[in-house]
């Protein structure tokens, strides 16, 4: 289990550090497998399968879209690297030392993966990167439901797998601006 | 509380589509409104907070994929921050550890809720020229009310009693901040469309205070204000957009009546909600009631301004405004059926 948690962190870090499709796809693929392994002992065999299938579909779709190449650790990615290491240390301390219980590996992954994916989505302006981060975030949320002893069974994990599989296929939709209101100064400019 | 808010949102969508101004594409409004309603129905029946967060994630992606002035990443930012904060809060609540972690978890859930709705300190970027569907307005006035009710209901099962005080205190603190800032903002801001957005914020401030009180009066007040946002302020805002474009303030009787609705004066829906809120706050901690009463006085200038910005509704919009006013009077004079339906 500790190995799976470590691989989950490595995979999440790959998604944070990669700017091109191959790096993102590899991160998604590794993350789906490691999270599925972490989900399995919580009695969610179906949920575990849903996460791995959904994650791999997302990885395949990611492999086919976005900028070509691996794009791992391009110039200027030092802050992202520091983020990955620092978040792992903090999550490790919380999961292994501050909290108690049998699922330390799951606790570590449930803390570090959403935090890293949230940071990745918030710092990115690229659609493919953001969608890969969202797929990973969904899988992490599905896995985290295993922490709850009275959870809703495998349903969150199945929903997470479906979201991970589907989110990479969501097309951009044009919307008519005809409901637009007045051409006036933006609220963010008026100081109120 | 969720079924009543879903019903109110359905009514609001119906009003918005049927009484939409001629140049508004009704088919698109209906399509995206129904999609939002489907998401809200899923949130209402979700058995756990995990599922609520996952549905929020889906709704955020679908809305952000609409092409608009603002890019995908910008529009995704606030809902994603909400998802991250709520997810981390939920994980902290589920871990066995010191009470301080549970309190951090409660703070995370409240902060996530506020970020999802688009309230201070996580107000969504607002562009008055953007279409309503792609703007932050659906979060604050359509999906947000039901989402808030669902998150607060689910959180009460997740947050342990030790951290319940932190949860309530965060809600009340952010509620007061939004009440004051929203009231002053809707009064002082230069832009009329932005003033409407601030007025939503000030209403939400009272809702957060109501939820934070964690007593029946507070929850009842929160429900009435949420319904009045969905069935009052939202349709009035949609119908005011034509007049906002013309930028000609009007001073007819109808504008005063609309201002009274927005200010929460008697006999409209906001009035019993404010009375219930003050009563609940007095039971819990009377200085809070004093602060709330003072903040409520700030509603008047902003509401008068918004009422004037409505213009003079004509044709089908006049019918729509009449229906909204009627519903608000009904809720204001006799809110008990709504509260009974919600089990309050």
Short mmCIF file of C-alpha atoms in Angstrom, two decimals:
data_model
loop_
_atom_site.label_atom_id
_atom_site.label_comp_id
_atom_site.label_asym_id
_atom_site.label_seq_id
_atom_site.Cartn_x
_atom_site.Cartn_y
_atom_site.Cartn_z
CA UNK A 1 0.00 0.00 0.00
CA UNK A 2 2.83 2.39 0.81
CA UNK A 3 4.22 1.77 -2.67
CA UNK A 4 0.89 2.59 -4.26
CA UNK A 5 0.69 5.83 -2.30
CA UNK A 6 4.22 6.74 -3.43
CA UNK A 7 3.34 5.99 -7.07
CA UNK A 8 0.18 8.13 -6.69
CA UNK A 9 2.34 11.03 -5.53
CA UNK A 10 4.82 10.50 -8.39
CA UNK A 11 1.95 10.38 -10.89
CA UNK A 12 0.31 13.50 -9.49
CA UNK A 13 3.69 15.23 -9.59
CA UNK A 14 4.07 14.20 -13.24
CA UNK A 15 0.75 15.89 -14.04
CA UNK A 16 1.90 18.99 -12.20
CA UNK A 17 5.30 19.06 -13.89
CA UNK A 18 4.25 18.11 -17.45
CA UNK A 19 3.04 20.58 -20.05
CA UNK A 20 2.58 18.21 -23.00
CA UNK A 21 0.31 15.29 -23.76
CA UNK A 22 2.64 12.33 -23.20
CA UNK A 23 3.71 13.46 -19.75
CA UNK A 24 0.11 14.19 -18.76
CA UNK A 25 -1.13 10.85 -20.13
CA UNK A 26 1.59 8.92 -18.29
CA UNK A 27 0.69 10.73 -15.09
CA UNK A 28 -3.01 9.97 -15.52
CA UNK A 29 -2.36 6.31 -16.30
CA UNK A 30 -0.08 5.79 -13.31
CA UNK A 31 -2.42 7.68 -11.04
CA UNK A 32 -5.45 5.62 -12.04
CA UNK A 33 -3.63 2.34 -11.34
CA UNK A 34 -2.20 3.46 -8.00
CA UNK A 35 -5.49 4.91 -6.80
CA UNK A 36 -7.29 1.73 -7.83
CA UNK A 37 -4.83 -0.28 -5.72
CA UNK A 38 -5.45 2.04 -2.76
CA UNK A 39 -9.23 1.81 -3.20
CA UNK A 40 -9.31 -2.00 -3.35
CA UNK A 41 -8.87 -2.77 0.41
CA UNK A 42 -11.74 -0.46 1.34
CA UNK A 43 -14.08 -3.16 0.00
CA UNK A 44 -14.75 -1.31 -3.24
CA UNK A 45 -13.72 -3.78 -5.93
CA UNK A 46 -16.20 -2.35 -8.44
CA UNK A 47 -15.19 1.18 -7.53
CA UNK A 48 -11.56 0.27 -7.93
CA UNK A 49 -12.26 -1.09 -11.40
CA UNK A 50 -14.22 2.02 -12.32
CA UNK A 51 -11.34 4.26 -11.31
CA UNK A 52 -8.74 2.34 -13.28
CA UNK A 53 -10.93 2.09 -16.40
CA UNK A 54 -11.98 5.74 -16.24
CA UNK A 55 -8.43 6.89 -15.62
CA UNK A 56 -7.01 4.85 -18.48
CA UNK A 57 -9.66 6.15 -20.90
CA UNK A 58 -8.73 9.68 -19.83
CA UNK A 59 -5.03 8.84 -20.32
CA UNK A 60 -5.64 7.52 -23.84
CA UNK A 61 -7.66 10.59 -24.79
CA UNK A 62 -5.00 12.82 -23.25
CA UNK A 63 -2.33 11.03 -25.30
CA UNK A 64 -4.23 12.09 -28.45
CA UNK A 65 -4.83 15.78 -27.62
CA UNK A 66 -2.83 18.79 -26.54
CA UNK A 67 0.74 19.83 -27.32
CA UNK A 68 2.98 17.04 -28.65
CA UNK A 69 5.90 15.60 -26.68
CA UNK A 70 6.56 14.82 -23.03
CA UNK A 71 7.05 18.37 -21.78
CA UNK A 72 8.18 17.25 -18.34
CA UNK A 73 9.86 19.97 -16.25
CA UNK A 74 10.21 22.69 -18.86
CA UNK A 75 12.21 25.79 -18.04
CA UNK A 76 10.68 27.72 -15.14
CA UNK A 77 9.11 24.73 -13.42
CA UNK A 78 11.18 24.94 -10.22
CA UNK A 79 8.26 26.38 -8.18
CA UNK A 80 6.13 23.43 -9.28
CA UNK A 81 8.83 20.99 -8.21
CA UNK A 82 9.06 22.66 -4.81
CA UNK A 83 5.28 22.47 -4.54
CA UNK A 84 5.34 18.72 -5.21
CA UNK A 85 8.02 18.03 -2.61
CA UNK A 86 6.59 20.36 0.04
CA UNK A 87 3.04 19.06 -0.33
CA UNK A 88 4.31 15.47 -0.06
CA UNK A 89 6.19 16.27 3.15
CA UNK A 90 3.19 18.01 4.68
CA UNK A 91 0.78 15.26 3.67
CA UNK A 92 3.18 12.58 4.92
CA UNK A 93 3.46 14.30 8.29
CA UNK A 94 -0.34 14.63 8.59
CA UNK A 95 -1.07 11.08 7.42
CA UNK A 96 1.64 9.27 9.35
CA UNK A 97 2.15 11.34 12.47
CA UNK A 98 -0.76 13.62 13.27
CA UNK A 99 -3.64 11.28 12.40
CA UNK A 100 -4.21 7.71 13.47
CA UNK A 101 -5.86 4.62 11.97
CA UNK A 102 -4.97 1.77 9.66
CA UNK A 103 -5.12 3.53 6.25
CA UNK A 104 -2.08 5.84 6.38
CA UNK A 105 -1.33 5.28 2.69
CA UNK A 106 -4.87 6.12 1.68
CA UNK A 107 -4.84 9.20 3.92
CA UNK A 108 -1.59 10.36 2.33
CA UNK A 109 -2.95 9.95 -1.20
CA UNK A 110 -6.31 11.52 -0.30
CA UNK A 111 -4.48 14.62 0.95
CA UNK A 112 -1.69 15.05 -1.56
CA UNK A 113 -3.44 14.27 -4.84
CA UNK A 114 -6.39 16.74 -4.53
CA UNK A 115 -4.01 19.43 -3.26
CA UNK A 116 -1.60 18.98 -6.18
CA UNK A 117 -4.37 18.72 -8.75
CA UNK A 118 -6.09 21.81 -7.37
CA UNK A 119 -2.85 23.75 -7.63
CA UNK A 120 -2.30 22.45 -11.17
CA UNK A 121 -5.76 23.46 -12.37
CA UNK A 122 -5.60 26.87 -10.73
CA UNK A 123 -2.18 27.71 -12.17
CA UNK A 124 -2.86 26.45 -15.70
CA UNK A 125 -4.39 28.34 -18.63
CA UNK A 126 -4.22 25.39 -21.03
CA UNK A 127 -7.49 23.50 -21.56
CA UNK A 128 -5.90 20.05 -21.97
CA UNK A 129 -3.83 20.45 -18.80
CA UNK A 130 -6.85 21.66 -16.82
CA UNK A 131 -9.01 18.77 -18.05
CA UNK A 132 -6.29 16.24 -17.17
CA UNK A 133 -6.12 17.79 -13.71
CA UNK A 134 -9.90 17.54 -13.37
CA UNK A 135 -9.88 13.86 -14.36
CA UNK A 136 -7.20 13.21 -11.75
CA UNK A 137 -9.10 15.24 -9.16
CA UNK A 138 -12.25 13.19 -9.77
CA UNK A 139 -10.34 9.93 -9.28
CA UNK A 140 -8.81 11.25 -6.05
CA UNK A 141 -12.25 12.22 -4.75
CA UNK A 142 -13.57 8.75 -5.57
CA UNK A 143 -10.66 7.19 -3.71
CA UNK A 144 -11.04 9.48 -0.70
CA UNK A 145 -14.57 8.20 -0.11
CA UNK A 146 -12.90 4.99 1.10
CA UNK A 147 -11.80 6.85 4.23
CA UNK A 148 -15.41 6.95 5.44
CA UNK A 149 -16.49 3.82 7.26
CA UNK A 150 -20.13 4.65 6.49
CA UNK A 151 -19.54 5.65 2.90
CA UNK A 152 -22.08 5.27 0.12
CA UNK A 153 -20.29 2.11 -1.10
CA UNK A 154 -18.64 2.18 -4.48
CA UNK A 155 -20.99 4.83 -5.91
CA UNK A 156 -18.59 7.80 -5.49
CA UNK A 157 -15.76 5.78 -7.05
CA UNK A 158 -17.96 4.72 -9.98
CA UNK A 159 -19.12 8.31 -10.53
CA UNK A 160 -15.50 9.47 -10.29
CA UNK A 161 -14.47 6.92 -12.91
CA UNK A 162 -17.24 8.08 -15.23
CA UNK A 163 -16.23 11.72 -14.79
CA UNK A 164 -12.56 10.92 -15.41
CA UNK A 165 -13.47 9.03 -18.58
CA UNK A 166 -15.87 11.65 -19.87
CA UNK A 167 -14.29 14.96 -18.94
CA UNK A 168 -11.59 14.80 -21.63
CA UNK A 169 -14.31 14.52 -24.30
CA UNK A 170 -16.32 17.61 -23.27
CA UNK A 171 -16.41 19.93 -26.30
CA UNK A 172 -16.40 23.71 -26.21
CA UNK A 173 -19.91 25.06 -26.82
CA UNK A 174 -20.58 28.48 -28.36
CA UNK A 175 -23.13 30.52 -26.45
CA UNK A 176 -24.92 33.50 -27.88
CA UNK A 177 -23.99 36.79 -26.25
CA UNK A 178 -27.46 38.13 -26.98
CA UNK A 179 -28.43 38.10 -23.32
CA UNK A 180 -25.64 40.52 -22.72
CA UNK A 181 -26.26 43.46 -20.49
CA UNK A 182 -24.91 46.91 -20.88
CA UNK A 183 -21.53 47.70 -22.35
CA UNK A 184 -20.18 49.27 -19.23
CA UNK A 185 -17.19 49.15 -16.99
CA UNK A 186 -16.47 45.76 -15.49
CA UNK A 187 -17.25 45.16 -11.82
CA UNK A 188 -13.66 44.20 -11.22
CA UNK A 189 -12.65 47.69 -12.25
CA UNK A 190 -15.04 49.75 -10.22
CA UNK A 191 -13.36 49.20 -6.93
CA UNK A 192 -16.46 48.22 -5.01
CA UNK B 1 -34.93 21.94 2.15
CA UNK B 2 -33.47 20.75 -1.16
CA UNK B 3 -36.75 19.67 -2.84
CA UNK B 4 -38.31 23.07 -2.11
CA UNK B 5 -35.32 24.86 -3.63
CA UNK B 6 -35.39 22.57 -6.66
CA UNK B 7 -39.05 23.42 -7.12
CA UNK B 8 -38.29 27.13 -6.79
CA UNK B 9 -35.48 26.86 -9.35
CA UNK B 10 -37.82 25.10 -11.76
CA UNK B 11 -40.31 27.92 -11.32
CA UNK B 12 -37.60 30.52 -11.86
CA UNK B 13 -36.48 28.81 -15.06
CA UNK B 14 -40.07 28.72 -16.27
CA UNK B 15 -40.51 32.42 -15.55
CA UNK B 16 -37.19 33.28 -17.20
CA UNK B 17 -38.03 31.36 -20.37
CA UNK B 18 -41.69 32.29 -20.74
CA UNK B 19 -41.28 35.98 -19.97
CA UNK B 20 -37.86 36.45 -21.55
CA UNK B 21 -37.32 39.60 -23.62
CA UNK B 22 -37.74 38.99 -27.38
CA UNK B 23 -34.03 39.05 -28.22
CA UNK B 24 -33.07 36.38 -25.68
CA UNK B 25 -32.61 32.91 -27.28
CA UNK B 26 -35.13 30.92 -25.27
CA UNK B 27 -34.14 27.50 -26.59
CA UNK B 28 -30.58 27.91 -25.32
CA UNK B 29 -31.76 29.37 -22.03
CA UNK B 30 -34.10 26.41 -21.58
CA UNK B 31 -31.47 23.83 -22.60
CA UNK B 32 -28.82 25.10 -20.21
CA UNK B 33 -31.40 25.72 -17.50
CA UNK B 34 -32.61 22.12 -17.74
CA UNK B 35 -29.03 20.90 -17.60
CA UNK B 36 -28.53 22.94 -14.45
CA UNK B 37 -31.75 21.55 -13.01
CA UNK B 38 -30.58 18.00 -13.73
CA UNK B 39 -27.37 18.71 -11.84
CA UNK B 40 -29.34 20.22 -8.99
CA UNK B 41 -31.62 17.18 -8.83
CA UNK B 42 -28.53 14.98 -8.63
CA UNK B 43 -27.16 17.12 -5.80
CA UNK B 44 -30.49 16.91 -3.98
CA UNK B 45 -30.54 13.10 -4.03
CA UNK B 46 -26.80 12.59 -3.49
CA UNK B 47 -26.32 10.44 -0.38
CA UNK B 48 -22.91 11.85 0.57
CA UNK B 49 -20.80 14.99 0.37
CA UNK B 50 -18.32 13.22 -1.93
CA UNK B 51 -21.00 12.91 -4.58
CA UNK B 52 -22.10 16.52 -4.14
CA UNK B 53 -18.50 17.63 -4.77
CA UNK B 54 -18.22 15.38 -7.83
CA UNK B 55 -21.45 16.78 -9.29
CA UNK B 56 -20.18 20.30 -8.61
CA UNK B 57 -17.05 19.37 -10.57
CA UNK B 58 -19.15 18.26 -13.56
CA UNK B 59 -21.31 21.40 -13.50
CA UNK B 60 -18.21 23.59 -13.31
CA UNK B 61 -16.63 21.94 -16.35
CA UNK B 62 -19.83 22.10 -18.40
CA UNK B 63 -20.31 25.79 -17.67
CA UNK B 64 -16.67 26.66 -18.24
CA UNK B 65 -16.74 24.98 -21.66
CA UNK B 66 -19.26 27.54 -22.92
CA UNK B 67 -17.34 29.95 -25.09
CA UNK B 68 -17.40 33.44 -23.66
CA UNK B 69 -15.36 36.61 -23.20
CA UNK B 70 -13.55 34.99 -20.30
CA UNK B 71 -11.39 31.97 -21.07
CA UNK B 72 -11.90 28.43 -19.83
CA UNK B 73 -9.25 28.58 -17.12
CA UNK B 74 -10.54 31.85 -15.68
CA UNK B 75 -14.10 30.63 -15.41
CA UNK B 76 -13.05 27.31 -13.95
CA UNK B 77 -10.90 28.88 -11.27
CA UNK B 78 -13.48 29.69 -8.59
CA UNK B 79 -15.51 26.44 -8.80
CA UNK B 80 -12.31 24.41 -8.82
CA UNK B 81 -11.05 26.24 -5.76
CA UNK B 82 -14.37 25.30 -4.17
CA UNK B 83 -13.94 21.64 -5.08
CA UNK B 84 -10.38 21.53 -3.71
CA UNK B 85 -11.27 23.27 -0.44
CA UNK B 86 -14.33 21.11 0.16
CA UNK B 87 -12.47 17.92 -0.76
CA UNK B 88 -9.60 18.68 1.60
CA UNK B 89 -12.04 19.71 4.32
CA UNK B 90 -13.93 16.46 3.91
CA UNK B 91 -10.73 14.39 4.05
CA UNK B 92 -9.65 16.16 7.25
CA UNK B 93 -13.05 15.49 8.82
CA UNK B 94 -12.77 11.79 8.05
CA UNK B 95 -9.38 11.31 9.62
CA UNK B 96 -8.99 10.30 13.22
CA UNK B 97 -6.86 12.94 14.83
CA UNK B 98 -6.80 16.05 17.00
CA UNK B 99 -9.79 18.37 17.17
CA UNK B 100 -7.85 21.14 15.46
CA UNK B 101 -7.79 19.06 12.26
CA UNK B 102 -11.56 18.66 12.39
CA UNK B 103 -11.86 22.43 12.81
CA UNK B 104 -9.63 22.99 9.81
CA UNK B 105 -11.87 20.57 7.94
CA UNK B 106 -14.96 22.59 8.90
CA UNK B 107 -13.25 25.77 7.75
CA UNK B 108 -12.39 24.09 4.44
CA UNK B 109 -15.97 23.01 3.81
CA UNK B 110 -17.37 26.49 4.54
CA UNK B 111 -14.67 28.18 2.46
CA UNK B 112 -15.40 25.78 -0.39
CA UNK B 113 -19.10 26.51 -0.22
CA UNK B 114 -18.47 30.26 -0.29
CA UNK B 115 -16.09 29.83 -3.24
CA UNK B 116 -18.64 27.75 -5.14
CA UNK B 117 -21.40 30.31 -4.71
CA UNK B 118 -19.06 33.22 -5.47
CA UNK B 119 -19.16 35.20 -2.24
CA UNK B 120 -16.43 37.13 -0.48
CA UNK B 121 -13.55 36.44 -0.10
CA UNK B 122 -13.83 34.32 -3.26
CA UNK B 123 -16.07 36.49 -5.44
CA UNK B 124 -16.17 35.22 -9.02
CA UNK B 125 -14.87 37.48 -11.75
CA UNK B 126 -17.93 39.25 -13.13
CA UNK B 127 -18.26 40.75 -16.59
CA UNK B 128 -21.59 42.58 -17.10
CA UNK B 129 -21.36 42.06 -20.85
CA UNK B 130 -21.26 38.29 -20.57
CA UNK B 131 -24.33 36.14 -21.25
CA UNK B 132 -26.20 35.15 -18.10
CA UNK B 133 -25.71 31.42 -18.71
CA UNK B 134 -21.93 31.66 -18.92
CA UNK B 135 -21.59 34.27 -16.16
CA UNK B 136 -21.24 33.68 -12.39
CA UNK B 137 -24.96 34.49 -11.93
CA UNK B 138 -26.13 30.83 -12.13
CA UNK B 139 -23.76 29.97 -9.28
CA UNK B 140 -25.00 32.72 -6.99
CA UNK B 141 -28.71 32.61 -7.87
CA UNK B 142 -29.68 29.32 -9.51
CA UNK B 143 -27.49 26.34 -8.60
CA UNK B 144 -25.94 27.95 -5.51
CA UNK B 145 -28.99 27.98 -3.21
CA UNK B 146 -29.63 24.25 -3.53
CA UNK B 147 -25.92 23.49 -3.39
CA UNK B 148 -25.60 25.44 -0.14
CA UNK B 149 -28.57 23.68 1.43
CA UNK B 150 -27.18 20.28 0.41
CA UNK B 151 -23.64 21.02 1.62
CA UNK B 152 -24.83 22.33 4.98
CA UNK B 153 -27.13 19.32 5.43
CA UNK B 154 -24.42 16.81 4.49
CA UNK B 155 -21.77 18.64 6.52
CA UNK B 156 -23.88 18.34 9.65
CA UNK B 157 -23.39 14.58 9.37
CA UNK B 158 -19.66 14.80 8.65
CA UNK B 159 -18.51 17.57 10.98
CA UNK B 160 -18.29 16.26 14.56
CA UNK B 161 -19.79 18.20 17.45
CA UNK B 162 -16.33 19.37 18.58
CA UNK B 163 -15.83 21.22 15.31
CA UNK B 164 -19.45 22.37 14.99
CA UNK B 165 -18.69 25.70 16.66
CA UNK B 166 -15.96 26.43 14.10
CA UNK B 167 -18.38 25.57 11.30
CA UNK B 168 -21.08 27.90 12.65
CA UNK B 169 -18.64 30.68 13.47
CA UNK B 170 -17.18 30.62 9.96
CA UNK B 171 -20.66 30.78 8.45
CA UNK B 172 -21.71 33.71 10.64
CA UNK B 173 -18.42 35.57 10.13
CA UNK B 174 -18.52 35.25 6.35
CA UNK B 175 -22.24 36.01 6.43
CA UNK B 176 -21.69 39.33 8.19
CA UNK B 177 -18.85 40.21 5.83
CA UNK B 178 -20.99 39.56 2.77
CA UNK B 179 -24.01 41.33 4.23
CA UNK B 180 -22.06 44.51 4.91
CA UNK B 181 -19.89 44.45 1.79
CA UNK B 182 -22.78 43.52 -0.49
CA UNK B 183 -25.07 46.25 0.86
CA UNK B 184 -22.44 48.96 0.61
CA UNK B 185 -21.29 47.65 -2.79
CA UNK B 186 -24.77 47.65 -4.31
CA UNK B 187 -25.20 51.23 -3.09
CA UNK B 188 -21.81 52.69 -3.99
CA UNK B 189 -20.55 50.85 -7.08
CA UNK B 190 -20.61 52.82 -10.34
CA UNK B 191 -22.00 50.02 -12.48
CA UNK B 192 -25.67 49.00 -12.22
CA UNK B 193 -25.13 45.38 -13.28
CA UNK B 194 -22.38 45.07 -10.66
CA UNK B 195 -24.78 46.59 -8.12
CA UNK B 196 -27.19 43.73 -8.79
CA UNK B 197 -24.41 41.21 -8.20
CA UNK B 198 -23.54 42.87 -4.87
CA UNK B 199 -27.18 42.72 -3.87
CA UNK B 200 -27.11 38.94 -4.35
CA UNK B 201 -24.08 38.86 -2.07
CA UNK B 202 -25.82 40.79 0.67
CA UNK B 203 -28.79 38.40 0.58
CA UNK B 204 -26.38 35.48 0.77
CA UNK B 205 -24.81 37.05 3.85
CA UNK B 206 -28.09 36.64 5.69
CA UNK B 207 -28.40 33.08 4.40
CA UNK B 208 -24.97 32.18 5.79
CA UNK B 209 -25.85 33.78 9.13
CA UNK B 210 -29.08 31.78 9.20
CA UNK B 211 -27.28 28.51 8.56
CA UNK B 212 -24.57 29.44 11.06
CA UNK B 213 -27.08 29.99 13.88
CA UNK B 214 -27.92 26.26 13.65
CA UNK B 215 -31.36 26.71 15.22
CA UNK B 216 -34.78 26.31 13.61
CA UNK B 217 -35.39 30.07 13.23
CA UNK B 218 -32.06 30.53 11.47
CA UNK B 219 -32.66 27.66 9.05
CA UNK B 220 -36.19 28.90 8.34
CA UNK B 221 -34.88 32.39 7.60
CA UNK B 222 -32.18 30.95 5.34
CA UNK B 223 -34.74 28.92 3.39
CA UNK B 224 -37.06 31.89 2.84
CA UNK B 225 -34.21 34.11 1.67
CA UNK B 226 -32.90 31.40 -0.67
CA UNK B 227 -36.34 30.98 -2.21
CA UNK B 228 -36.67 34.76 -2.53
CA UNK B 229 -33.28 34.88 -4.32
CA UNK B 230 -34.35 32.20 -6.80
CA UNK B 231 -37.93 33.34 -7.30
CA UNK B 232 -37.50 37.07 -6.78
CA UNK B 233 -34.10 38.63 -7.24
CA UNK B 234 -32.98 36.35 -10.10
CA UNK B 235 -35.96 36.92 -12.44
CA UNK B 236 -35.97 40.65 -11.65
CA UNK B 237 -32.27 40.82 -12.51
CA UNK B 238 -32.85 39.00 -15.80
CA UNK B 239 -35.63 41.39 -16.77
CA UNK B 240 -33.64 44.43 -15.72
CA UNK B 241 -30.83 43.74 -18.22
CA UNK B 242 -32.69 45.47 -21.07
CA UNK B 243 -33.19 48.57 -18.97
CA UNK B 244 -29.60 48.45 -17.75
CA UNK B 245 -28.51 48.72 -21.37
CA UNK B 246 -30.52 51.91 -21.83
CA UNK B 247 -29.17 53.37 -18.58
CA UNK B 248 -32.21 55.54 -17.92
CA UNK B 249 -33.29 55.42 -14.27
CA UNK B 250 -37.06 55.55 -13.82
CA UNK B 251 -39.08 56.68 -10.83
CA UNK B 252 -42.48 55.07 -11.30
CA UNK B 253 -44.51 53.34 -8.60
CA UNK B 254 -43.46 49.94 -9.89
CA UNK B 255 -39.83 50.85 -9.28
CA UNK B 256 -40.60 51.64 -5.66
CA UNK B 257 -42.44 48.35 -5.25
CA UNK B 258 -39.52 46.43 -6.76
CA UNK B 259 -37.17 48.30 -4.42
CA UNK B 260 -39.35 47.24 -1.50
CA UNK B 261 -39.13 43.59 -2.62
CA UNK B 262 -35.36 43.81 -2.91
CA UNK B 263 -35.01 45.56 0.45
CA UNK B 264 -36.97 42.84 2.22
CA UNK B 265 -39.66 45.14 3.53
CA UNK B 266 -43.15 44.06 4.55
CA UNK B 267 -45.25 42.43 3.12
CA UNK B 268 -42.66 40.75 0.88
CA UNK B 269 -40.69 37.54 1.46
CA UNK B 270 -37.59 39.16 2.88
CA UNK B 271 -39.47 40.57 5.86
CA UNK B 272 -40.43 37.38 7.75
CA UNK B 273 -36.98 36.01 7.00
CA UNK B 274 -35.34 39.03 8.63
CA UNK B 275 -37.67 38.81 11.63
CA UNK B 276 -36.87 35.12 12.07
CA UNK B 277 -33.17 35.80 11.71
CA UNK B 278 -33.20 38.58 14.31
CA UNK B 279 -35.21 36.40 16.67
CA UNK B 280 -32.79 33.51 16.25
CA UNK B 281 -29.76 35.76 16.69
CA UNK B 282 -31.27 37.24 19.85
CA UNK B 283 -31.77 33.75 21.28
CA UNK B 284 -28.18 32.81 20.55
CA UNK B 285 -26.21 36.00 21.22
CA UNK B 286 -28.01 39.34 21.26
CA UNK B 287 -25.09 41.56 20.07
CA UNK B 288 -25.21 39.59 16.83
CA UNK B 289 -28.83 40.67 16.39
CA UNK B 290 -27.79 44.31 16.88
CA UNK B 291 -25.11 44.01 14.19
CA UNK B 292 -27.53 42.27 11.83
CA UNK B 293 -30.21 44.90 12.39
CA UNK B 294 -27.71 47.65 11.63
CA UNK B 295 -26.58 45.84 8.49
CA UNK B 296 -30.19 45.42 7.34
CA UNK B 297 -30.64 49.21 7.38
CA UNK B 298 -27.94 49.42 4.71
CA UNK B 299 -30.21 47.54 2.30
CA UNK B 300 -32.40 50.55 1.58
CA UNK B 301 -30.17 52.82 -0.56
CA UNK B 302 -28.95 49.96 -2.72
CA UNK B 303 -32.46 48.58 -3.22
CA UNK B 304 -33.83 51.97 -4.24
CA UNK B 305 -31.08 52.24 -6.81
CA UNK B 306 -31.75 48.73 -8.16
CA UNK B 307 -35.49 49.41 -8.30
CA UNK B 308 -34.84 52.49 -10.42
CA UNK B 309 -32.55 50.52 -12.73
CA UNK B 310 -35.42 48.13 -13.57
CA UNK B 311 -36.99 50.60 -15.99
CA UNK B 312 -40.71 50.29 -16.70
CA UNK B 313 -41.58 46.67 -17.49
CA UNK B 314 -43.85 46.33 -20.51
CA UNK B 315 -45.69 43.50 -22.23
CA UNK B 316 -44.79 40.01 -21.12
CA UNK B 317 -42.14 41.33 -18.72
CA UNK B 318 -44.80 43.28 -16.87
CA UNK B 319 -46.75 40.04 -16.44
CA UNK B 320 -43.59 38.32 -15.19
CA UNK B 321 -42.86 41.10 -12.70
CA UNK B 322 -46.47 40.92 -11.46
CA UNK B 323 -46.15 37.17 -10.91
CA UNK B 324 -42.86 37.59 -9.04
CA UNK B 325 -44.36 40.30 -6.85
CA UNK B 326 -47.38 38.10 -6.15
CA UNK B 327 -45.20 35.14 -5.17
CA UNK B 328 -43.13 37.35 -2.88
CA UNK B 329 -46.23 38.74 -1.19
CA UNK B 330 -47.53 35.20 -0.71
CA UNK B 331 -44.25 34.09 0.84
CA UNK B 332 -44.08 37.22 2.96
CA UNK B 333 -47.62 37.04 4.33
CA UNK B 334 -47.87 33.30 4.81
CA UNK B 335 -44.50 31.49 4.71
CA UNK B 336 -45.69 28.61 6.90
CA UNK B 337 -46.57 26.17 4.08
CA UNK B 338 -43.03 26.46 2.72
CA UNK B 339 -41.53 25.94 6.16
CA UNK B 340 -43.84 23.01 6.85
CA UNK B 341 -42.85 21.41 3.55
CA UNK B 342 -39.21 21.73 4.56
CA UNK B 343 -39.93 20.27 7.99
CA UNK B 344 -39.06 23.48 9.85
#
